[in-house]
PDB file of C-alpha atoms and ligand atoms in Angstrom:
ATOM      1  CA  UNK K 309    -171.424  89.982 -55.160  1.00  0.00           C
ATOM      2  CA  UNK K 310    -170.650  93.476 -54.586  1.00  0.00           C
ATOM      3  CA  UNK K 311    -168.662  93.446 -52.056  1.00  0.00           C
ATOM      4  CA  UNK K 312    -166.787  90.241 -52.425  1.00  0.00           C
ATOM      5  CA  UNK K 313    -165.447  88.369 -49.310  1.00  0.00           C
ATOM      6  CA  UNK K 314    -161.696  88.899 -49.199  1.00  0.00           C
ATOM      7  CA  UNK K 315    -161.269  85.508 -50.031  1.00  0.00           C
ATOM      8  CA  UNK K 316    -163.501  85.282 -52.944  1.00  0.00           C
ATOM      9  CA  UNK K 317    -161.713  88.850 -54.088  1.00  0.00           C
ATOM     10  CA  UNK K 318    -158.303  87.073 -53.878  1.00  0.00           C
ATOM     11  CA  UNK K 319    -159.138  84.149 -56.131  1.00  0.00           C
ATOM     12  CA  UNK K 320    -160.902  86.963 -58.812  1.00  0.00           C
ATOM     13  CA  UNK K 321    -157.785  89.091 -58.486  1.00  0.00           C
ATOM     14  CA  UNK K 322    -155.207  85.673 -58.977  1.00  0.00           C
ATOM     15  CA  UNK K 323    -153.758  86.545 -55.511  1.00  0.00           C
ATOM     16  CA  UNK K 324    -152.347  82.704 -55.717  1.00  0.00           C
ATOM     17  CA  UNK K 325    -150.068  83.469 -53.036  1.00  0.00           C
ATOM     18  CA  UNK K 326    -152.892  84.770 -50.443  1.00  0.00           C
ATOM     19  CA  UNK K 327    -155.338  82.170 -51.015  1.00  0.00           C
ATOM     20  CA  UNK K 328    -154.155  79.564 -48.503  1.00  0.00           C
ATOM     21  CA  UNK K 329    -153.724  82.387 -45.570  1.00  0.00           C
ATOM     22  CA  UNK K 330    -157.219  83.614 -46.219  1.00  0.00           C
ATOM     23  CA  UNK K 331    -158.793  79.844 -46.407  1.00  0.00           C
ATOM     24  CA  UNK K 332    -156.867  79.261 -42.629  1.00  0.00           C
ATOM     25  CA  UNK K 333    -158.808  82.005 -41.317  1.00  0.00           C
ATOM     26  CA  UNK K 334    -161.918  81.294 -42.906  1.00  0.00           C
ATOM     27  CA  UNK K 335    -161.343  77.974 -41.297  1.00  0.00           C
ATOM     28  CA  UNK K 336    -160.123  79.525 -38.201  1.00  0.00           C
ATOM     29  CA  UNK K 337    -163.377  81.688 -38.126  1.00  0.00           C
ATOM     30  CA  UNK K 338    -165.875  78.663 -37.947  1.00  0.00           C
ATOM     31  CA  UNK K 339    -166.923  77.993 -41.762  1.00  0.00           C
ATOM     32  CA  UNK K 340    -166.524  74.875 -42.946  1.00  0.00           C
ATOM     33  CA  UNK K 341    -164.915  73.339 -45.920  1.00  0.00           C
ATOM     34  CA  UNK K 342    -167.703  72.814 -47.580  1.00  0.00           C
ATOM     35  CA  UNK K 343    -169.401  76.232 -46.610  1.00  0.00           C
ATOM     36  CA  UNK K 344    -166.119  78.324 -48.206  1.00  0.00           C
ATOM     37  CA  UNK K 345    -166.368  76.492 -51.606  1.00  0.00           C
ATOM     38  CA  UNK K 346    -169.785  77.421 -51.822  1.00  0.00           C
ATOM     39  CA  UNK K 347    -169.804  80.386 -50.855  1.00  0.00           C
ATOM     40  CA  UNK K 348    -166.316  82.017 -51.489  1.00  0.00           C
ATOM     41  CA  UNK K 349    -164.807  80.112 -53.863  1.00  0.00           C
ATOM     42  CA  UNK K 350    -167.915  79.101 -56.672  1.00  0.00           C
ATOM     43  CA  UNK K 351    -169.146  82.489 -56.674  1.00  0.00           C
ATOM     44  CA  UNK K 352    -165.881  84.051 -57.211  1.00  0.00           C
ATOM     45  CA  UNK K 353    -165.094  82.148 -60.311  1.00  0.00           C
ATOM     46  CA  UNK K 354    -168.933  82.987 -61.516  1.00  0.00           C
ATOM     47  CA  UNK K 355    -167.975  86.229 -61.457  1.00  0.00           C
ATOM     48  CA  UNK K 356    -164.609  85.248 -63.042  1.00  0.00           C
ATOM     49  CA  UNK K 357    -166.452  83.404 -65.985  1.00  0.00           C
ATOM     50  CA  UNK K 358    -169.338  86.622 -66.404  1.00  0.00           C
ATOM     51  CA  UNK K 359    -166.159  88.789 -66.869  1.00  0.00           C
ATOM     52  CA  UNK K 360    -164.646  86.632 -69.269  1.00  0.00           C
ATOM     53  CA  UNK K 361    -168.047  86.741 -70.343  1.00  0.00           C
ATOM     54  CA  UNK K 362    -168.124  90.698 -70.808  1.00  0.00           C
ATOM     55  CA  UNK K 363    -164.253  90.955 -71.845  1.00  0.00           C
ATOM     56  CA  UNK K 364    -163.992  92.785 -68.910  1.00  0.00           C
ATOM     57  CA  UNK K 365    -160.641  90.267 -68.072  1.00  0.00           C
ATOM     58  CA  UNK K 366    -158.666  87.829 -70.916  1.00  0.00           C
ATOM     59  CA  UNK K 367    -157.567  84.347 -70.843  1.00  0.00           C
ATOM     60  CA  UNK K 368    -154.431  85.584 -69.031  1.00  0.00           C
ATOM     61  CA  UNK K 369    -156.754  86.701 -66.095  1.00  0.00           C
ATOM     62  CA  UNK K 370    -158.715  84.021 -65.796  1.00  0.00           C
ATOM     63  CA  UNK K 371    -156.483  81.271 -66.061  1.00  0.00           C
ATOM     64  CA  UNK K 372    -154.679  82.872 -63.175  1.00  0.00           C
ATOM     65  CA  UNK K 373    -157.733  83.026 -61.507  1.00  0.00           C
ATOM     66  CA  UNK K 374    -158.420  79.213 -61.606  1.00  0.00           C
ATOM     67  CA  UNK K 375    -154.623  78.875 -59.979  1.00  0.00           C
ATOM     68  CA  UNK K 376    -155.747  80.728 -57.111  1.00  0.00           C
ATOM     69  CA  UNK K 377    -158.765  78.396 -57.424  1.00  0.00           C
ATOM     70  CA  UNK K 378    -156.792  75.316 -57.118  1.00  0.00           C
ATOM     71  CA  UNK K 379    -154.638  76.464 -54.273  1.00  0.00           C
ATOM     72  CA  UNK K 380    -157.988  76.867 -52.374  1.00  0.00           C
ATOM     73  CA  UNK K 381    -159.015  73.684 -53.310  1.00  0.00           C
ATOM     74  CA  UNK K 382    -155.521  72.243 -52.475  1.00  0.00           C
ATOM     75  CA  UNK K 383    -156.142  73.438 -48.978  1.00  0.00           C
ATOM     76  CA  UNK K 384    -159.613  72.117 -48.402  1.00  0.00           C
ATOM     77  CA  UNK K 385    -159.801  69.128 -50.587  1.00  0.00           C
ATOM     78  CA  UNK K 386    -158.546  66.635 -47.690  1.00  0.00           C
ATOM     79  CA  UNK K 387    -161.020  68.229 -45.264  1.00  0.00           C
ATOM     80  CA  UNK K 388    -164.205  67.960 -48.118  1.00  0.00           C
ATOM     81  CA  UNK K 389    -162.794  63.961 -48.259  1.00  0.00           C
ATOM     82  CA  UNK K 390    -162.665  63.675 -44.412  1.00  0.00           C
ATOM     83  CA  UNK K 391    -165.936  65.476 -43.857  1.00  0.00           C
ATOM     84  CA  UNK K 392    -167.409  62.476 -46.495  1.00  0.00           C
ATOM     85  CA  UNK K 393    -168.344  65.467 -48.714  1.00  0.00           C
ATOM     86  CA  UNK K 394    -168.367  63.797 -52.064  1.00  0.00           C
ATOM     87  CA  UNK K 395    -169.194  65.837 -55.370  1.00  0.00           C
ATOM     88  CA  UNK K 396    -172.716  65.617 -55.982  1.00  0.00           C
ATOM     89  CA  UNK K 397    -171.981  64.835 -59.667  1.00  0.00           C
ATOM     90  CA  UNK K 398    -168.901  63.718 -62.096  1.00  0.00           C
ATOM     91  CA  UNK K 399    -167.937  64.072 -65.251  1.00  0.00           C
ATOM     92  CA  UNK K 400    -165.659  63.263 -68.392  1.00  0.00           C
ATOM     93  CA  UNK K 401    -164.635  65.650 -70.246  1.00  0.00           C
ATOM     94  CA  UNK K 402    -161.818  65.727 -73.471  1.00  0.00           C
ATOM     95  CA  UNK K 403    -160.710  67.602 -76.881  1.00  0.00           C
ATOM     96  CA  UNK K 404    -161.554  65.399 -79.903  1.00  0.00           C
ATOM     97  CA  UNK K 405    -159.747  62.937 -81.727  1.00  0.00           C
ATOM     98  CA  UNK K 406    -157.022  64.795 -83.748  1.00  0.00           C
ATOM     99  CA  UNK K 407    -157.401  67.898 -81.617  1.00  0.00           C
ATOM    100  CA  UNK K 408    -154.563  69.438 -79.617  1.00  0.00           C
ATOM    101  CA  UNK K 409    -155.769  73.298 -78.074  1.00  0.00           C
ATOM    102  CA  UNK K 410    -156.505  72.384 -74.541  1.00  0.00           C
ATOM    103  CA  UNK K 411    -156.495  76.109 -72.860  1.00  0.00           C
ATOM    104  CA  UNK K 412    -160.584  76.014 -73.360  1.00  0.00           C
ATOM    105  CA  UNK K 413    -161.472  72.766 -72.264  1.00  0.00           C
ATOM    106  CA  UNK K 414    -159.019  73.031 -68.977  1.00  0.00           C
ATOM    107  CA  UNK K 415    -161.246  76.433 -68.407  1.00  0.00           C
ATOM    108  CA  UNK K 416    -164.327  74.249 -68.582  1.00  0.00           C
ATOM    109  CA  UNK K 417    -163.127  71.381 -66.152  1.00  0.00           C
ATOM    110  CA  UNK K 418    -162.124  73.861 -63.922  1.00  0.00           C
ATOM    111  CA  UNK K 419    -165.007  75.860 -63.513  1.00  0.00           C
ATOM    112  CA  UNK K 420    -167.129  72.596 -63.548  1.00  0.00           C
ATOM    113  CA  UNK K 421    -164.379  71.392 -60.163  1.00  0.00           C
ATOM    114  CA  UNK K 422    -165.080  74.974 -58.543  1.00  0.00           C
ATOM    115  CA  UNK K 423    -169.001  74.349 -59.355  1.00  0.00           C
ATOM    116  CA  UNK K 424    -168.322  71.035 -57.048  1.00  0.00           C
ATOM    117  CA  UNK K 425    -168.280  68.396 -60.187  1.00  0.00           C
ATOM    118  CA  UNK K 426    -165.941  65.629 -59.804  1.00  0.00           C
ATOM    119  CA  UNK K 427    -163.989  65.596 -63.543  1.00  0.00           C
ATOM    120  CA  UNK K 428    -162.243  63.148 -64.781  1.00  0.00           C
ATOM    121  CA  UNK K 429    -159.894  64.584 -68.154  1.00  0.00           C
ATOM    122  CA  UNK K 430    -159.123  62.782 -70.939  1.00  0.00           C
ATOM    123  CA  UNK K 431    -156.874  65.659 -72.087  1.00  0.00           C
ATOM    124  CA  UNK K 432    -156.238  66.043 -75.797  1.00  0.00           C
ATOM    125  CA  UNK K 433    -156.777  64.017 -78.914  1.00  0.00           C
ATOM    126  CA  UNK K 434    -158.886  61.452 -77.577  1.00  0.00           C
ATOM    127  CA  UNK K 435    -160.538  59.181 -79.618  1.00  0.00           C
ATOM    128  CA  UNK K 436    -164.308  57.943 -79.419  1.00  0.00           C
ATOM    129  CA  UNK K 437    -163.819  54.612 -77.906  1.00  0.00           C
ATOM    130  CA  UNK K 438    -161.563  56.122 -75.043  1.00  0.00           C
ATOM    131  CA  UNK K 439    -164.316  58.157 -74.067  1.00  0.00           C
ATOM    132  CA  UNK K 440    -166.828  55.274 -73.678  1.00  0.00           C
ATOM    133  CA  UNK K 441    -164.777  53.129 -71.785  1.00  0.00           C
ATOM    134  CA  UNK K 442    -164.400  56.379 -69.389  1.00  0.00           C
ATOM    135  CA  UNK K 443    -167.921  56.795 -69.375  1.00  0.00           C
ATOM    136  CA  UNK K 444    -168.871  53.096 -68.540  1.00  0.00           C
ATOM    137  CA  UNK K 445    -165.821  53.097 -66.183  1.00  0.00           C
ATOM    138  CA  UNK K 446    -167.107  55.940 -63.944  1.00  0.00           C
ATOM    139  CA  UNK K 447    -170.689  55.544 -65.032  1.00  0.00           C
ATOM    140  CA  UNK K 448    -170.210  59.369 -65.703  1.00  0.00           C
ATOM    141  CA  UNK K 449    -173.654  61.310 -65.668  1.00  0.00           C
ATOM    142  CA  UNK K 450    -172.175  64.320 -68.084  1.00  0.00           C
ATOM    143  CA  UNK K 451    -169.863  64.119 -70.814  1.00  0.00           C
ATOM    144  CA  UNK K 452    -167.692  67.397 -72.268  1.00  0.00           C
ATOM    145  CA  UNK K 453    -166.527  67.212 -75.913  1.00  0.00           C
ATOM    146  CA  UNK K 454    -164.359  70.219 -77.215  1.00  0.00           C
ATOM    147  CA  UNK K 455    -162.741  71.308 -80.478  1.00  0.00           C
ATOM    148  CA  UNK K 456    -161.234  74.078 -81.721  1.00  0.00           C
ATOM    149  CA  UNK K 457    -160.629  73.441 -85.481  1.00  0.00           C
ATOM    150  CA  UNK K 458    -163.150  73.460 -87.705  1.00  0.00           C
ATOM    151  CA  UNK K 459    -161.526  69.827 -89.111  1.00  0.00           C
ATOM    152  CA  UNK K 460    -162.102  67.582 -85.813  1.00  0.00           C
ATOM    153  CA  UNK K 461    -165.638  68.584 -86.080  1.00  0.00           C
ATOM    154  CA  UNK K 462    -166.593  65.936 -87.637  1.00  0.00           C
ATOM    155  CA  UNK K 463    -164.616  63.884 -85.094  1.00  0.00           C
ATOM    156  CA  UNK K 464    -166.806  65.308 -82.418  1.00  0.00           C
ATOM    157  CA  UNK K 465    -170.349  63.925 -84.045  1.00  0.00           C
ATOM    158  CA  UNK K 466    -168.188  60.462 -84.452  1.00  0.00           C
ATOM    159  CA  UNK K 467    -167.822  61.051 -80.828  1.00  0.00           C
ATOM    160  CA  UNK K 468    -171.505  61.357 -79.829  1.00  0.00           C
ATOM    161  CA  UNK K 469    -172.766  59.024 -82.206  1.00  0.00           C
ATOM    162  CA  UNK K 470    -170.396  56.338 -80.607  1.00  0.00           C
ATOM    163  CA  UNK K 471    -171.566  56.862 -77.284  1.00  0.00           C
ATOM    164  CA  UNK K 472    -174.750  56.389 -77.829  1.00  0.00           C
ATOM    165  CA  UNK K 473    -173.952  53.650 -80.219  1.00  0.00           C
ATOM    166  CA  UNK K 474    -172.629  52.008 -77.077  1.00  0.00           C
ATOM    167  CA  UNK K 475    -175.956  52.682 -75.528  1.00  0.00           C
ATOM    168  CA  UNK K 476    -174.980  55.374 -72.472  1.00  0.00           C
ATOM    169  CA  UNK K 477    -176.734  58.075 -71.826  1.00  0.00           C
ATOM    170  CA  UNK K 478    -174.816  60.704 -70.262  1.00  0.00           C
ATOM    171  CA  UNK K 479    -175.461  64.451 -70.938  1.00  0.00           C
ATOM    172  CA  UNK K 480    -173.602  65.495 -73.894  1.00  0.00           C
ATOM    173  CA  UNK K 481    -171.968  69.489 -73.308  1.00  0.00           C
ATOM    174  CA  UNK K 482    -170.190  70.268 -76.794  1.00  0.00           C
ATOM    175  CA  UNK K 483    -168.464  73.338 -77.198  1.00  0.00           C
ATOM    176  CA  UNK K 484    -165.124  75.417 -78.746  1.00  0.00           C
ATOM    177  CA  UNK K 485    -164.696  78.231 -80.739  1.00  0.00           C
ATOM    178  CA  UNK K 486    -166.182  76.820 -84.136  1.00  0.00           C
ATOM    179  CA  UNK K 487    -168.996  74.970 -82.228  1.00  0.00           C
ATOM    180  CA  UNK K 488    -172.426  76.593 -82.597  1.00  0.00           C
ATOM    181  CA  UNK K 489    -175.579  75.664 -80.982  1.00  0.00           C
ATOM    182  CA  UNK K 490    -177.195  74.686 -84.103  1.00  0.00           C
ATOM    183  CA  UNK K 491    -174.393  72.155 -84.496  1.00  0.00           C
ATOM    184  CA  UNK K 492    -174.829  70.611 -80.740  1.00  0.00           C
ATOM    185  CA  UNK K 493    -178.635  70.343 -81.895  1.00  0.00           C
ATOM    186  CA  UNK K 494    -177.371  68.732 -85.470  1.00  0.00           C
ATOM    187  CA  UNK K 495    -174.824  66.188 -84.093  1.00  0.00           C
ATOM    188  CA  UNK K 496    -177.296  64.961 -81.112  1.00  0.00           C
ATOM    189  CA  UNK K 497    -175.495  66.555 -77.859  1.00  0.00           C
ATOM    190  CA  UNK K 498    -177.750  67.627 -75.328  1.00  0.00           C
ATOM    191  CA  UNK K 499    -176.089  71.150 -74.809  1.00  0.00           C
ATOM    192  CA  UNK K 500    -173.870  73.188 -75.420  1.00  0.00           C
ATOM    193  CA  UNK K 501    -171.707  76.227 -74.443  1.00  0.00           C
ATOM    194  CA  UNK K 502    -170.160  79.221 -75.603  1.00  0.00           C
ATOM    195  CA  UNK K 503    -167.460  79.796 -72.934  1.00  0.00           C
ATOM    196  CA  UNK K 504    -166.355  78.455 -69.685  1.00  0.00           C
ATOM    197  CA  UNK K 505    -168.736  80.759 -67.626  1.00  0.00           C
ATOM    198  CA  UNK K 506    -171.808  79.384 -68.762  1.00  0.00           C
ATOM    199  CA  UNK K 507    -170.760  76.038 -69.439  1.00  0.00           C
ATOM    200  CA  UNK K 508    -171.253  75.951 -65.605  1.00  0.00           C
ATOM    201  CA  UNK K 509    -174.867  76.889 -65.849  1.00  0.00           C
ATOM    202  CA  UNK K 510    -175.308  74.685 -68.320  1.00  0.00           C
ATOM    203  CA  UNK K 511    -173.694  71.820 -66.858  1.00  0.00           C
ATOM    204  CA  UNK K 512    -176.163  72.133 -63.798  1.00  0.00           C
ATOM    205  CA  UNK K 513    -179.256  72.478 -65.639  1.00  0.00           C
ATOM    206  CA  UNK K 514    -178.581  69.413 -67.509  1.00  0.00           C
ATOM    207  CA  UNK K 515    -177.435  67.428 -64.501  1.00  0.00           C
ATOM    208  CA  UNK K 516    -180.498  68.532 -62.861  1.00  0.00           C
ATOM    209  CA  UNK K 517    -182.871  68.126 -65.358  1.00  0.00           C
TER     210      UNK K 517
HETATM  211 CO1  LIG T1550    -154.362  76.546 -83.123  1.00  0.00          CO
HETATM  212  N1  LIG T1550    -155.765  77.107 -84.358  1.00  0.00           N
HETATM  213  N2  LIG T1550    -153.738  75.282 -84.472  1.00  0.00           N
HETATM  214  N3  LIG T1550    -152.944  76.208 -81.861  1.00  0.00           N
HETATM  215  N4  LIG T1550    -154.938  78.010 -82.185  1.00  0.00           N
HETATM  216  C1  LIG T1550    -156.736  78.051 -83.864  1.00  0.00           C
HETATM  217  C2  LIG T1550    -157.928  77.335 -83.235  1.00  0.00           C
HETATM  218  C3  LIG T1550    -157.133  78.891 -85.137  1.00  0.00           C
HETATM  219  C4  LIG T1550    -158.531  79.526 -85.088  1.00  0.00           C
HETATM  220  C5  LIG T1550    -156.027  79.945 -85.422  1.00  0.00           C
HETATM  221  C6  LIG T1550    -156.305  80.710 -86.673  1.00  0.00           C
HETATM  222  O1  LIG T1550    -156.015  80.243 -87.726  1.00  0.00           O
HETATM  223  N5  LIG T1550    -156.887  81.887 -86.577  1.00  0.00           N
HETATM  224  C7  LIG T1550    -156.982  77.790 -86.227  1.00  0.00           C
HETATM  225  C8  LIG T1550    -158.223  76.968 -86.525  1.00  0.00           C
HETATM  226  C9  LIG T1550    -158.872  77.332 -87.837  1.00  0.00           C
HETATM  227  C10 LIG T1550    -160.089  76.520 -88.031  1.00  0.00           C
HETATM  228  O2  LIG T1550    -160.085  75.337 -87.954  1.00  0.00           O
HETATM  229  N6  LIG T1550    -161.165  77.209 -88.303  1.00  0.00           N
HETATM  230  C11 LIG T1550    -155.857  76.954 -85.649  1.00  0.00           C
HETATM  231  C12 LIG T1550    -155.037  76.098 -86.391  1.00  0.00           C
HETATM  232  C13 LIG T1550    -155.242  76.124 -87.895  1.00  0.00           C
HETATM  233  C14 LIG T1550    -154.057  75.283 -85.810  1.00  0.00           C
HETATM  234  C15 LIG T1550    -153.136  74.284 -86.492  1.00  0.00           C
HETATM  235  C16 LIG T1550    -153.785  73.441 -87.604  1.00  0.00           C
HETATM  236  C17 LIG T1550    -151.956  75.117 -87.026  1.00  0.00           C
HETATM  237  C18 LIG T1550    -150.968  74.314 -87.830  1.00  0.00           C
HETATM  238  O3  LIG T1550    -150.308  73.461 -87.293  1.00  0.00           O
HETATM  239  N7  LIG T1550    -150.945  74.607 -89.101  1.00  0.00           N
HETATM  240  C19 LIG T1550    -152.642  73.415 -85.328  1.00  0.00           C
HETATM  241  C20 LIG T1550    -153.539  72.203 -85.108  1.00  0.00           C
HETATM  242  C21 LIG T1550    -152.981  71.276 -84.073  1.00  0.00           C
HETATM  243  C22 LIG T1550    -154.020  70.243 -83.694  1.00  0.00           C
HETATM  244  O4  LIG T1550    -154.829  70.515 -82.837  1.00  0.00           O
HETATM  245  N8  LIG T1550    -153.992  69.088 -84.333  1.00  0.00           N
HETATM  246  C23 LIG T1550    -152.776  74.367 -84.193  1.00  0.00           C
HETATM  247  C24 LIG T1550    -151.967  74.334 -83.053  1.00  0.00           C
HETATM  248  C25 LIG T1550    -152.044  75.226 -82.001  1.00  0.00           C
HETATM  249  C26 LIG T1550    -151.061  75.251 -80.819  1.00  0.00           C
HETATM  250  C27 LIG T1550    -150.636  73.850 -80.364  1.00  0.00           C
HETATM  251  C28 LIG T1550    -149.849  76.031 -81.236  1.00  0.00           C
HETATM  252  C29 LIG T1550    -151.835  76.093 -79.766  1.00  0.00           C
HETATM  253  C30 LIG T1550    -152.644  75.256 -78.789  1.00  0.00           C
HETATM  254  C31 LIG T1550    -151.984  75.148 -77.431  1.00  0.00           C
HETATM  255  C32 LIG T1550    -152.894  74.496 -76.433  1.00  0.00           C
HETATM  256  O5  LIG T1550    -154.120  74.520 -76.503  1.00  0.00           O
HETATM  257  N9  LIG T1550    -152.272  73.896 -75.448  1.00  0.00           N
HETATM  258  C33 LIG T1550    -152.812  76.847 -80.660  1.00  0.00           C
HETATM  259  C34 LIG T1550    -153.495  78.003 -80.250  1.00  0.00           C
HETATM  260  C35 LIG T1550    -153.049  78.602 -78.923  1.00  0.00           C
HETATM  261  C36 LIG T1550    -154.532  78.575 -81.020  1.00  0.00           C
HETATM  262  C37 LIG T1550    -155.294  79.872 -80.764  1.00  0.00           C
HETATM  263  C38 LIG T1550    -154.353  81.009 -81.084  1.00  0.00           C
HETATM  264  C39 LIG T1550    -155.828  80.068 -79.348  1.00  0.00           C
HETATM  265  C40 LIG T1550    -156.746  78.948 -78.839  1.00  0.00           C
HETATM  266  C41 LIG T1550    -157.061  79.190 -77.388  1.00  0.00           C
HETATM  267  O6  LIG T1550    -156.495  78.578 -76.511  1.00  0.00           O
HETATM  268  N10 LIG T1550    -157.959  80.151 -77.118  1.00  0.00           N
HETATM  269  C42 LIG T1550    -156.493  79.742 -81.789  1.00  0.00           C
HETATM  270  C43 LIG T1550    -156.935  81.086 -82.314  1.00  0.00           C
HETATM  271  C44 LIG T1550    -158.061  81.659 -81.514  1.00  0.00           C
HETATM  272  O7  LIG T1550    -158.794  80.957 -80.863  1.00  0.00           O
HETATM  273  N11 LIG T1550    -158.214  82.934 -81.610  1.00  0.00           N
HETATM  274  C45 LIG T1550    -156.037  78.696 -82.693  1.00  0.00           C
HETATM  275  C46 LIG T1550    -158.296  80.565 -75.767  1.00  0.00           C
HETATM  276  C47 LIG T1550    -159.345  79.629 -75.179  1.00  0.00           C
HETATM  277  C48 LIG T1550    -159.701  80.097 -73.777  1.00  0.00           C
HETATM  278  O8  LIG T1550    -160.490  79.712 -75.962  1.00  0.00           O
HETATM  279  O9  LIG T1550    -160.231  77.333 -76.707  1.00  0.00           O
HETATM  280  O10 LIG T1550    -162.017  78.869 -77.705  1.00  0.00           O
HETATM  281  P1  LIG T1550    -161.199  78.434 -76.550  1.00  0.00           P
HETATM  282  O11 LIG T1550    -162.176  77.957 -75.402  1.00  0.00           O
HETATM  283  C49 LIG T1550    -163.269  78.722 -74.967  1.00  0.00           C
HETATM  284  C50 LIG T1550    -164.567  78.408 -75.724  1.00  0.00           C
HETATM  285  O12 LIG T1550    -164.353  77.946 -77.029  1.00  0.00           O
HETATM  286  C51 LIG T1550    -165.260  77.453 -74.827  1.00  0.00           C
HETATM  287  O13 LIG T1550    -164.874  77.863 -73.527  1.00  0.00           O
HETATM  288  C52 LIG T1550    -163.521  78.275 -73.551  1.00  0.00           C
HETATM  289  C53 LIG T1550    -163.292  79.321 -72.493  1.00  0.00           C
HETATM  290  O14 LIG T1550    -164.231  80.338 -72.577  1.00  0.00           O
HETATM  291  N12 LIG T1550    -165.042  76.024 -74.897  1.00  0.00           N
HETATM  292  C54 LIG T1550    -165.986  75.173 -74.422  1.00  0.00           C
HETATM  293  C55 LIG T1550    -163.991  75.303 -75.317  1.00  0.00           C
HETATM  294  N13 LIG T1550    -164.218  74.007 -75.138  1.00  0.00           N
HETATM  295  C56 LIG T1550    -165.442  73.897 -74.570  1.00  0.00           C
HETATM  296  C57 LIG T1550    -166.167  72.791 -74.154  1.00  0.00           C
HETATM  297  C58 LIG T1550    -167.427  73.010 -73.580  1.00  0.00           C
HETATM  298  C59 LIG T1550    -167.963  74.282 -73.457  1.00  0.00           C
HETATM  299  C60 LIG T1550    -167.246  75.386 -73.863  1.00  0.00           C
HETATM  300  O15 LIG T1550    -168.219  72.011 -73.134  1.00  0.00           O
HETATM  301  C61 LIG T1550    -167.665  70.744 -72.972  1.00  0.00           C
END
């Protein structure tokens, strides 16, 4: 996007207070709801996430980004409901039992409502069991799991291996800052990601897969 849509500029910049003035008139010029997520609002935080990404912009940046996010979302989310626009997919997402940094996984859950996934959060310090009855409850089709200390790892594979103890099959996305890929592979998730850019990407690919 080189020339981003003012819009889509005003939710990379954290303009909170523009957002809903801009949405009205993309409204007011003929796109629909549905039309301005896709294509002002998703890209936008792509381009939020790649610069994360980069360390072009901080956590600061980018969770002020995801308000301006919201407050578009705010605007259009009775219209998507009216319009019968559902998410195509959902998911549940949580830190590990005995884990309390949420600032990551509320990055993640974001990006994955901007890339049009209905999430359902568990928040922090949520044991195994609480994420199975979520899963069976909304018959969720991908599952996050994150921790940030090194000591709930272990509490993640408890995770995983209860879920599919339980016999569901959701996608399993693990990530956090001591997660690696070669521990998603170890404790049976079926992906994983390093920050809350690409855990977009690879939330689709697995949904789609
Ligand atoms: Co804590 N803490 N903390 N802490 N804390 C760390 C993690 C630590 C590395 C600091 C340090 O010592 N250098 C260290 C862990 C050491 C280790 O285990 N190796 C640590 C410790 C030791 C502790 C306590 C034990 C301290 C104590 O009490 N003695 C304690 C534990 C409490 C508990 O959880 N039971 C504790 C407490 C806290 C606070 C409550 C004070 C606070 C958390 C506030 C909150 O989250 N609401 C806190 C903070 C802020 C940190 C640091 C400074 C910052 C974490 C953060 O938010 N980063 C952290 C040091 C650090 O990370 N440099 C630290 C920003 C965030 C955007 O990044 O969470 O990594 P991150 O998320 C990224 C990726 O990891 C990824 O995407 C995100 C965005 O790009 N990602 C996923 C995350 N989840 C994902 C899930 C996915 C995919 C990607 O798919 C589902």
């Amino acid at each position: 996007m080189n020339d981003p849509h003012p819009l889509s500029a005003a939710v990379i910049a954290g303009k909170r207070k523009d957002v809903p003035a801009l949405v009205q008139s993309c409204l007011e010029a003929g796109e629909s709801a549905q039309f301005i997520v896709e294509n002002r609002l998703v890209p936008a935080m792509a381009i939020v996430g790649e610069s994360f990404k980069n360390n072009e912009i901080f956590v600061p940046e980018m969770l002020i980004a995801a308000r301006a996010m919201k407050e578009a979302l705010a605007v259009l989310e009775p219209m998507l409901v009216e319009a019968g626009v559902k998410p195509e997919f959902n998911a549940v997402i949580g830190t590990v039992e005995g884990d309390l940094h949420d600032i990551g996984k509320n990055l993640v859950a974001m990006m994955w409502k901007g890339a049009n996934i209905d999430v359902i959060d568990l928040g922090v310090n949520v044991p195994p069991a609480k994420f199975v009855d979520a899963i069976r409850e909304h018959n969720a089709k991908l599952v996050g799991l994150s921790a940030l200390l090194t000591t709930t790892m272990p509490a993640m594979r408890e995770t995983v291996k209860a879920i599919r103890e339980a016999g569901l099959s959701p996608k399993i996305m693990v990530g956090g800052a001591p997660i690696t890929v070669e521990y998603a592979a170890e404790i049976g998730a079926d992906g994983y990601a390093a920050d809350a850019g690409s855990a977009v990407d690879a939330a689709m690919a697995l949904l789609r897969a």
